[in-house]
């Protein structure tokens, strides 16, 4: 709703500080209607000065820029227990050509996308910081995470493919307080690792419930 709070956000604010957006709406959709999200991994900068930015979309909000890094709030309020995340995706993987020190062994190997869902009983949205000096990323072993499911792929798919991700519950006697649904063209984008030209399209996310 115009003037309302958005459920989704992207890393665009951080990318835009270095010159351009890497997450855009697209007319390329599974059923020829509406818009999909096109997430692209690009080296964003000027005259070779910059960094790799992986296209990503997530339920939450981009709080602020920290230099050329980002500080994000992951999660939107949620209190039900879905069993599956469904949707459509299309993927073009490129060879990894940028990597942080701990991921240098991936140079030349196909980039990998990921789509995932998390339910957690955090008391506030989870703060993500990508600056290596004070980095804080999602810890899937955190006791606050109630359920998790993920799709990873390094294989290019030229036509839209339906996906189904099953949520694996660690506790069924706790209600979630937050939901994170996220997709990234390069799964190691938080480490500025991936392949220039990698593109992930996503559309028609939905949740399924078993009663």
PDB file of C-alpha atoms in Angstrom:
ATOM      1  CA  UNK A   1       0.000   0.000   0.000  1.00  0.00           C
ATOM      2  CA  UNK A   2       1.301   3.435  -0.886  1.00  0.00           C
ATOM      3  CA  UNK A   3       2.590   5.126   2.248  1.00  0.00           C
ATOM      4  CA  UNK A   4       2.396   1.834   4.148  1.00  0.00           C
ATOM      5  CA  UNK A   5       5.195  -0.363   5.430  1.00  0.00           C
ATOM      6  CA  UNK A   6       6.683  -2.716   2.869  1.00  0.00           C
ATOM      7  CA  UNK A   7       6.857  -6.420   3.722  1.00  0.00           C
ATOM      8  CA  UNK A   8       9.862  -6.925   1.401  1.00  0.00           C
ATOM      9  CA  UNK A   9      13.151  -5.128   0.973  1.00  0.00           C
ATOM     10  CA  UNK A  10      16.403  -5.562  -0.933  1.00  0.00           C
ATOM     11  CA  UNK A  11      20.051  -4.648  -0.732  1.00  0.00           C
ATOM     12  CA  UNK A  12      19.406  -1.963  -3.346  1.00  0.00           C
ATOM     13  CA  UNK A  13      20.086   0.916  -0.975  1.00  0.00           C
ATOM     14  CA  UNK A  14      23.629  -0.340  -0.424  1.00  0.00           C
ATOM     15  CA  UNK A  15      24.168  -1.041  -4.117  1.00  0.00           C
ATOM     16  CA  UNK A  16      22.838   2.378  -5.070  1.00  0.00           C
ATOM     17  CA  UNK A  17      25.523   4.109  -3.000  1.00  0.00           C
ATOM     18  CA  UNK A  18      28.016   2.634  -5.481  1.00  0.00           C
ATOM     19  CA  UNK A  19      26.119   3.586  -8.573  1.00  0.00           C
ATOM     20  CA  UNK A  20      23.370   1.183  -9.623  1.00  0.00           C
ATOM     21  CA  UNK A  21      20.553  -1.140  -8.618  1.00  0.00           C
ATOM     22  CA  UNK A  22      20.887  -4.925  -8.889  1.00  0.00           C
ATOM     23  CA  UNK A  23      17.312  -5.884  -7.911  1.00  0.00           C
ATOM     24  CA  UNK A  24      14.543  -4.820 -10.294  1.00  0.00           C
ATOM     25  CA  UNK A  25      10.992  -5.849 -11.234  1.00  0.00           C
ATOM     26  CA  UNK A  26      10.707  -7.844 -14.460  1.00  0.00           C
ATOM     27  CA  UNK A  27       7.948  -8.619 -16.958  1.00  0.00           C
ATOM     28  CA  UNK A  28       9.403 -12.137 -17.329  1.00  0.00           C
ATOM     29  CA  UNK A  29       7.012 -14.226 -15.211  1.00  0.00           C
ATOM     30  CA  UNK A  30       5.956 -17.897 -15.040  1.00  0.00           C
ATOM     31  CA  UNK A  31       2.419 -17.234 -16.305  1.00  0.00           C
ATOM     32  CA  UNK A  32       2.814 -13.977 -18.235  1.00  0.00           C
ATOM     33  CA  UNK A  33       1.110 -11.765 -15.657  1.00  0.00           C
ATOM     34  CA  UNK A  34       2.303  -9.236 -13.105  1.00  0.00           C
ATOM     35  CA  UNK A  35       5.967  -8.808 -12.244  1.00  0.00           C
ATOM     36  CA  UNK A  36       8.725 -11.073 -10.982  1.00  0.00           C
ATOM     37  CA  UNK A  37      11.851 -10.043  -9.063  1.00  0.00           C
ATOM     38  CA  UNK A  38      15.127 -10.114 -11.004  1.00  0.00           C
ATOM     39  CA  UNK A  39      18.129 -10.475  -8.704  1.00  0.00           C
ATOM     40  CA  UNK A  40      21.542 -10.003 -10.314  1.00  0.00           C
ATOM     41  CA  UNK A  41      25.065 -10.270  -8.966  1.00  0.00           C
ATOM     42  CA  UNK A  42      27.190  -7.361 -10.191  1.00  0.00           C
ATOM     43  CA  UNK A  43      30.468  -5.693  -9.424  1.00  0.00           C
ATOM     44  CA  UNK A  44      29.231  -2.255  -8.460  1.00  0.00           C
ATOM     45  CA  UNK A  45      31.639   0.619  -8.353  1.00  0.00           C
ATOM     46  CA  UNK A  46      33.486   3.280 -10.282  1.00  0.00           C
ATOM     47  CA  UNK A  47      36.839   2.854 -12.066  1.00  0.00           C
ATOM     48  CA  UNK A  48      37.353  -0.573 -10.510  1.00  0.00           C
ATOM     49  CA  UNK A  49      36.783   0.668  -6.971  1.00  0.00           C
ATOM     50  CA  UNK A  50      33.801  -1.018  -5.354  1.00  0.00           C
ATOM     51  CA  UNK A  51      32.691  -4.519  -4.464  1.00  0.00           C
ATOM     52  CA  UNK A  52      30.564  -7.424  -5.557  1.00  0.00           C
ATOM     53  CA  UNK A  53      26.871  -6.968  -4.781  1.00  0.00           C
ATOM     54  CA  UNK A  54      24.625 -10.029  -4.882  1.00  0.00           C
ATOM     55  CA  UNK A  55      21.005  -9.391  -5.792  1.00  0.00           C
ATOM     56  CA  UNK A  56      18.770 -10.369  -2.884  1.00  0.00           C
ATOM     57  CA  UNK A  57      15.247  -9.897  -1.587  1.00  0.00           C
ATOM     58  CA  UNK A  58      13.993 -10.631   1.931  1.00  0.00           C
ATOM     59  CA  UNK A  59      11.157 -10.032   4.347  1.00  0.00           C
ATOM     60  CA  UNK A  60      12.477  -7.215   6.481  1.00  0.00           C
ATOM     61  CA  UNK A  61      13.967  -3.773   5.994  1.00  0.00           C
ATOM     62  CA  UNK A  62      17.257  -2.171   4.974  1.00  0.00           C
ATOM     63  CA  UNK A  63      18.139   0.056   7.913  1.00  0.00           C
ATOM     64  CA  UNK A  64      21.220   1.953   6.825  1.00  0.00           C
ATOM     65  CA  UNK A  65      24.470   1.962   4.892  1.00  0.00           C
ATOM     66  CA  UNK A  66      27.701   1.347   6.806  1.00  0.00           C
ATOM     67  CA  UNK A  67      30.318   2.629   4.379  1.00  0.00           C
ATOM     68  CA  UNK A  68      29.841   0.268   1.436  1.00  0.00           C
ATOM     69  CA  UNK A  69      28.273  -2.344   3.729  1.00  0.00           C
ATOM     70  CA  UNK A  70      24.728  -2.735   4.949  1.00  0.00           C
ATOM     71  CA  UNK A  71      22.805  -3.053   8.197  1.00  0.00           C
ATOM     72  CA  UNK A  72      19.501  -4.886   7.751  1.00  0.00           C
ATOM     73  CA  UNK A  73      16.600  -5.974   9.917  1.00  0.00           C
ATOM     74  CA  UNK A  74      15.608  -9.555   9.005  1.00  0.00           C
ATOM     75  CA  UNK A  75      12.082 -10.731   9.670  1.00  0.00           C
ATOM     76  CA  UNK A  76       8.477  -9.546   9.700  1.00  0.00           C
ATOM     77  CA  UNK A  77       5.992 -10.276  12.507  1.00  0.00           C
ATOM     78  CA  UNK A  78       4.374 -13.702  12.101  1.00  0.00           C
ATOM     79  CA  UNK A  79       2.535 -16.171  14.333  1.00  0.00           C
ATOM     80  CA  UNK A  80       1.424 -19.178  12.249  1.00  0.00           C
ATOM     81  CA  UNK A  81       3.227 -22.428  11.405  1.00  0.00           C
ATOM     82  CA  UNK A  82       3.312 -23.153   7.658  1.00  0.00           C
ATOM     83  CA  UNK A  83       4.727 -26.457   6.447  1.00  0.00           C
ATOM     84  CA  UNK A  84       6.012 -25.445   2.992  1.00  0.00           C
ATOM     85  CA  UNK A  85       7.174 -22.478   0.950  1.00  0.00           C
ATOM     86  CA  UNK A  86       6.273 -22.751  -2.733  1.00  0.00           C
ATOM     87  CA  UNK A  87       7.057 -20.565  -5.729  1.00  0.00           C
ATOM     88  CA  UNK A  88       8.812 -20.336  -9.081  1.00  0.00           C
ATOM     89  CA  UNK A  89      12.404 -19.585  -9.982  1.00  0.00           C
ATOM     90  CA  UNK A  90      14.717 -19.343 -12.965  1.00  0.00           C
ATOM     91  CA  UNK A  91      18.489 -19.175 -12.671  1.00  0.00           C
ATOM     92  CA  UNK A  92      21.597 -18.364 -14.679  1.00  0.00           C
ATOM     93  CA  UNK A  93      24.774 -19.303 -12.819  1.00  0.00           C
ATOM     94  CA  UNK A  94      28.098 -17.656 -13.679  1.00  0.00           C
ATOM     95  CA  UNK A  95      31.599 -18.739 -12.590  1.00  0.00           C
ATOM     96  CA  UNK A  96      32.635 -17.280  -9.236  1.00  0.00           C
ATOM     97  CA  UNK A  97      35.034 -14.443 -10.009  1.00  0.00           C
ATOM     98  CA  UNK A  98      35.104 -12.515  -6.728  1.00  0.00           C
ATOM     99  CA  UNK A  99      35.649 -14.070  -3.306  1.00  0.00           C
ATOM    100  CA  UNK A 100      36.602 -13.029   0.190  1.00  0.00           C
ATOM    101  CA  UNK A 101      39.695 -14.631   1.672  1.00  0.00           C
ATOM    102  CA  UNK A 102      37.892 -17.569   3.296  1.00  0.00           C
ATOM    103  CA  UNK A 103      36.127 -18.478   0.026  1.00  0.00           C
ATOM    104  CA  UNK A 104      39.009 -18.111  -2.456  1.00  0.00           C
ATOM    105  CA  UNK A 105      38.809 -21.857  -3.209  1.00  0.00           C
ATOM    106  CA  UNK A 106      35.493 -21.226  -4.996  1.00  0.00           C
ATOM    107  CA  UNK A 107      37.017 -19.022  -7.720  1.00  0.00           C
ATOM    108  CA  UNK A 108      36.088 -20.483 -11.113  1.00  0.00           C
ATOM    109  CA  UNK A 109      33.348 -22.727  -9.712  1.00  0.00           C
ATOM    110  CA  UNK A 110      29.650 -22.160 -10.549  1.00  0.00           C
ATOM    111  CA  UNK A 111      27.899 -19.625  -8.375  1.00  0.00           C
ATOM    112  CA  UNK A 112      25.026 -20.935  -6.237  1.00  0.00           C
ATOM    113  CA  UNK A 113      21.670 -19.317  -5.497  1.00  0.00           C
ATOM    114  CA  UNK A 114      19.529 -19.897  -2.469  1.00  0.00           C
ATOM    115  CA  UNK A 115      15.921 -19.442  -1.439  1.00  0.00           C
ATOM    116  CA  UNK A 116      15.046 -20.032   2.195  1.00  0.00           C
ATOM    117  CA  UNK A 117      12.480 -19.591   4.927  1.00  0.00           C
ATOM    118  CA  UNK A 118      12.990 -19.241   8.675  1.00  0.00           C
ATOM    119  CA  UNK A 119      10.503 -19.032  11.551  1.00  0.00           C
ATOM    120  CA  UNK A 120      11.884 -17.685  14.814  1.00  0.00           C
ATOM    121  CA  UNK A 121      10.725 -16.395  18.166  1.00  0.00           C
ATOM    122  CA  UNK A 122      13.103 -13.441  18.340  1.00  0.00           C
ATOM    123  CA  UNK A 123      11.805 -10.543  20.414  1.00  0.00           C
ATOM    124  CA  UNK A 124      12.858  -8.053  17.692  1.00  0.00           C
ATOM    125  CA  UNK A 125      13.887  -8.380  14.031  1.00  0.00           C
ATOM    126  CA  UNK A 126      17.334  -9.950  13.627  1.00  0.00           C
ATOM    127  CA  UNK A 127      20.071  -7.438  12.835  1.00  0.00           C
ATOM    128  CA  UNK A 128      22.322  -8.371   9.908  1.00  0.00           C
ATOM    129  CA  UNK A 129      25.667  -6.582   9.505  1.00  0.00           C
ATOM    130  CA  UNK A 130      27.856  -7.295   6.463  1.00  0.00           C
ATOM    131  CA  UNK A 131      30.862  -5.204   7.500  1.00  0.00           C
ATOM    132  CA  UNK A 132      33.718  -7.702   8.145  1.00  0.00           C
ATOM    133  CA  UNK A 133      34.793  -5.631  11.180  1.00  0.00           C
ATOM    134  CA  UNK A 134      31.596  -6.399  13.096  1.00  0.00           C
ATOM    135  CA  UNK A 135      29.858  -8.933  10.850  1.00  0.00           C
ATOM    136  CA  UNK A 136      26.709 -10.579  12.139  1.00  0.00           C
ATOM    137  CA  UNK A 137      24.876 -13.005   9.878  1.00  0.00           C
ATOM    138  CA  UNK A 138      22.110 -15.534  10.495  1.00  0.00           C
ATOM    139  CA  UNK A 139      23.154 -18.425  12.717  1.00  0.00           C
ATOM    140  CA  UNK A 140      20.980 -21.379  11.766  1.00  0.00           C
ATOM    141  CA  UNK A 141      21.954 -23.106  15.014  1.00  0.00           C
ATOM    142  CA  UNK A 142      20.437 -20.311  17.072  1.00  0.00           C
ATOM    143  CA  UNK A 143      17.959 -21.675  19.658  1.00  0.00           C
ATOM    144  CA  UNK A 144      15.453 -18.966  18.680  1.00  0.00           C
ATOM    145  CA  UNK A 145      14.977 -20.536  15.244  1.00  0.00           C
ATOM    146  CA  UNK A 146      11.911 -22.784  15.338  1.00  0.00           C
ATOM    147  CA  UNK A 147      11.896 -23.998  11.716  1.00  0.00           C
ATOM    148  CA  UNK A 148      14.000 -23.696   8.581  1.00  0.00           C
ATOM    149  CA  UNK A 149      13.943 -24.817   4.954  1.00  0.00           C
ATOM    150  CA  UNK A 150      16.204 -24.017   2.019  1.00  0.00           C
ATOM    151  CA  UNK A 151      16.793 -24.557  -1.689  1.00  0.00           C
ATOM    152  CA  UNK A 152      20.293 -24.227  -3.141  1.00  0.00           C
ATOM    153  CA  UNK A 153      21.250 -24.630  -6.770  1.00  0.00           C
ATOM    154  CA  UNK A 154      24.326 -24.022  -8.905  1.00  0.00           C
ATOM    155  CA  UNK A 155      22.626 -25.282 -12.071  1.00  0.00           C
ATOM    156  CA  UNK A 156      21.335 -22.864 -14.703  1.00  0.00           C
ATOM    157  CA  UNK A 157      17.626 -23.267 -15.516  1.00  0.00           C
ATOM    158  CA  UNK A 158      16.426 -21.508 -18.665  1.00  0.00           C
ATOM    159  CA  UNK A 159      12.695 -21.921 -18.073  1.00  0.00           C
ATOM    160  CA  UNK A 160      10.615 -21.220 -14.994  1.00  0.00           C
ATOM    161  CA  UNK A 161      10.561 -24.097 -12.544  1.00  0.00           C
ATOM    162  CA  UNK A 162       8.221 -24.566  -9.609  1.00  0.00           C
ATOM    163  CA  UNK A 163       9.902 -25.213  -6.266  1.00  0.00           C
ATOM    164  CA  UNK A 164       8.672 -26.539  -2.951  1.00  0.00           C
ATOM    165  CA  UNK A 165      10.654 -26.121   0.263  1.00  0.00           C
ATOM    166  CA  UNK A 166       9.592 -28.144   3.287  1.00  0.00           C
ATOM    167  CA  UNK A 167       9.994 -26.524   6.676  1.00  0.00           C
ATOM    168  CA  UNK A 168      11.793 -28.673   9.223  1.00  0.00           C
ATOM    169  CA  UNK A 169      10.535 -27.918  12.731  1.00  0.00           C
ATOM    170  CA  UNK A 170      12.814 -28.116  15.740  1.00  0.00           C
ATOM    171  CA  UNK A 171       9.959 -27.368  18.106  1.00  0.00           C
ATOM    172  CA  UNK A 172       6.222 -27.688  17.622  1.00  0.00           C
ATOM    173  CA  UNK A 173       5.237 -26.342  21.035  1.00  0.00           C
ATOM    174  CA  UNK A 174       6.459 -22.796  20.291  1.00  0.00           C
ATOM    175  CA  UNK A 175       4.773 -20.183  18.145  1.00  0.00           C
ATOM    176  CA  UNK A 176       6.920 -18.070  15.853  1.00  0.00           C
ATOM    177  CA  UNK A 177       7.097 -14.313  16.231  1.00  0.00           C
ATOM    178  CA  UNK A 178       8.955 -13.576  12.987  1.00  0.00           C
ATOM    179  CA  UNK A 179       9.224 -14.968   9.480  1.00  0.00           C
ATOM    180  CA  UNK A 180      12.161 -14.565   7.094  1.00  0.00           C
ATOM    181  CA  UNK A 181      11.679 -15.465   3.448  1.00  0.00           C
ATOM    182  CA  UNK A 182      14.743 -14.621   1.391  1.00  0.00           C
ATOM    183  CA  UNK A 183      16.283 -15.246  -2.007  1.00  0.00           C
ATOM    184  CA  UNK A 184      19.776 -14.426  -3.263  1.00  0.00           C
ATOM    185  CA  UNK A 185      21.423 -14.818  -6.649  1.00  0.00           C
ATOM    186  CA  UNK A 186      24.691 -15.652  -4.838  1.00  0.00           C
ATOM    187  CA  UNK A 187      24.285 -17.502  -1.547  1.00  0.00           C
ATOM    188  CA  UNK A 188      27.617 -16.161  -0.257  1.00  0.00           C
ATOM    189  CA  UNK A 189      26.790 -12.593  -1.192  1.00  0.00           C
ATOM    190  CA  UNK A 190      27.084 -11.499   2.447  1.00  0.00           C
ATOM    191  CA  UNK A 191      30.772 -12.403   2.099  1.00  0.00           C
ATOM    192  CA  UNK A 192      30.999 -10.489  -1.220  1.00  0.00           C
ATOM    193  CA  UNK A 193      31.590 -13.807  -2.971  1.00  0.00           C
ATOM    194  CA  UNK A 194      29.941 -14.822  -6.238  1.00  0.00           C
ATOM    195  CA  UNK A 195      29.929 -14.651 -10.010  1.00  0.00           C
ATOM    196  CA  UNK A 196      29.424 -11.475 -12.024  1.00  0.00           C
ATOM    197  CA  UNK A 197      26.359 -11.941 -14.238  1.00  0.00           C
ATOM    198  CA  UNK A 198      24.619 -14.510 -12.062  1.00  0.00           C
ATOM    199  CA  UNK A 199      20.862 -13.888 -12.277  1.00  0.00           C
ATOM    200  CA  UNK A 200      17.992 -15.315 -10.217  1.00  0.00           C
ATOM    201  CA  UNK A 201      14.321 -14.656 -10.992  1.00  0.00           C
ATOM    202  CA  UNK A 202      11.695 -15.436  -8.333  1.00  0.00           C
ATOM    203  CA  UNK A 203       7.905 -15.141  -8.368  1.00  0.00           C
ATOM    204  CA  UNK A 204       4.624 -16.329  -6.863  1.00  0.00           C
ATOM    205  CA  UNK A 205       5.788 -17.220  -3.356  1.00  0.00           C
ATOM    206  CA  UNK A 206       3.100 -18.918  -1.267  1.00  0.00           C
ATOM    207  CA  UNK A 207       2.827 -20.807   2.005  1.00  0.00           C
ATOM    208  CA  UNK A 208       1.131 -24.166   2.536  1.00  0.00           C
ATOM    209  CA  UNK A 209      -0.340 -25.489   5.767  1.00  0.00           C
ATOM    210  CA  UNK A 210      -1.251 -28.998   6.951  1.00  0.00           C
ATOM    211  CA  UNK A 211      -4.255 -29.182   9.253  1.00  0.00           C
TER     212      UNK A 211
END
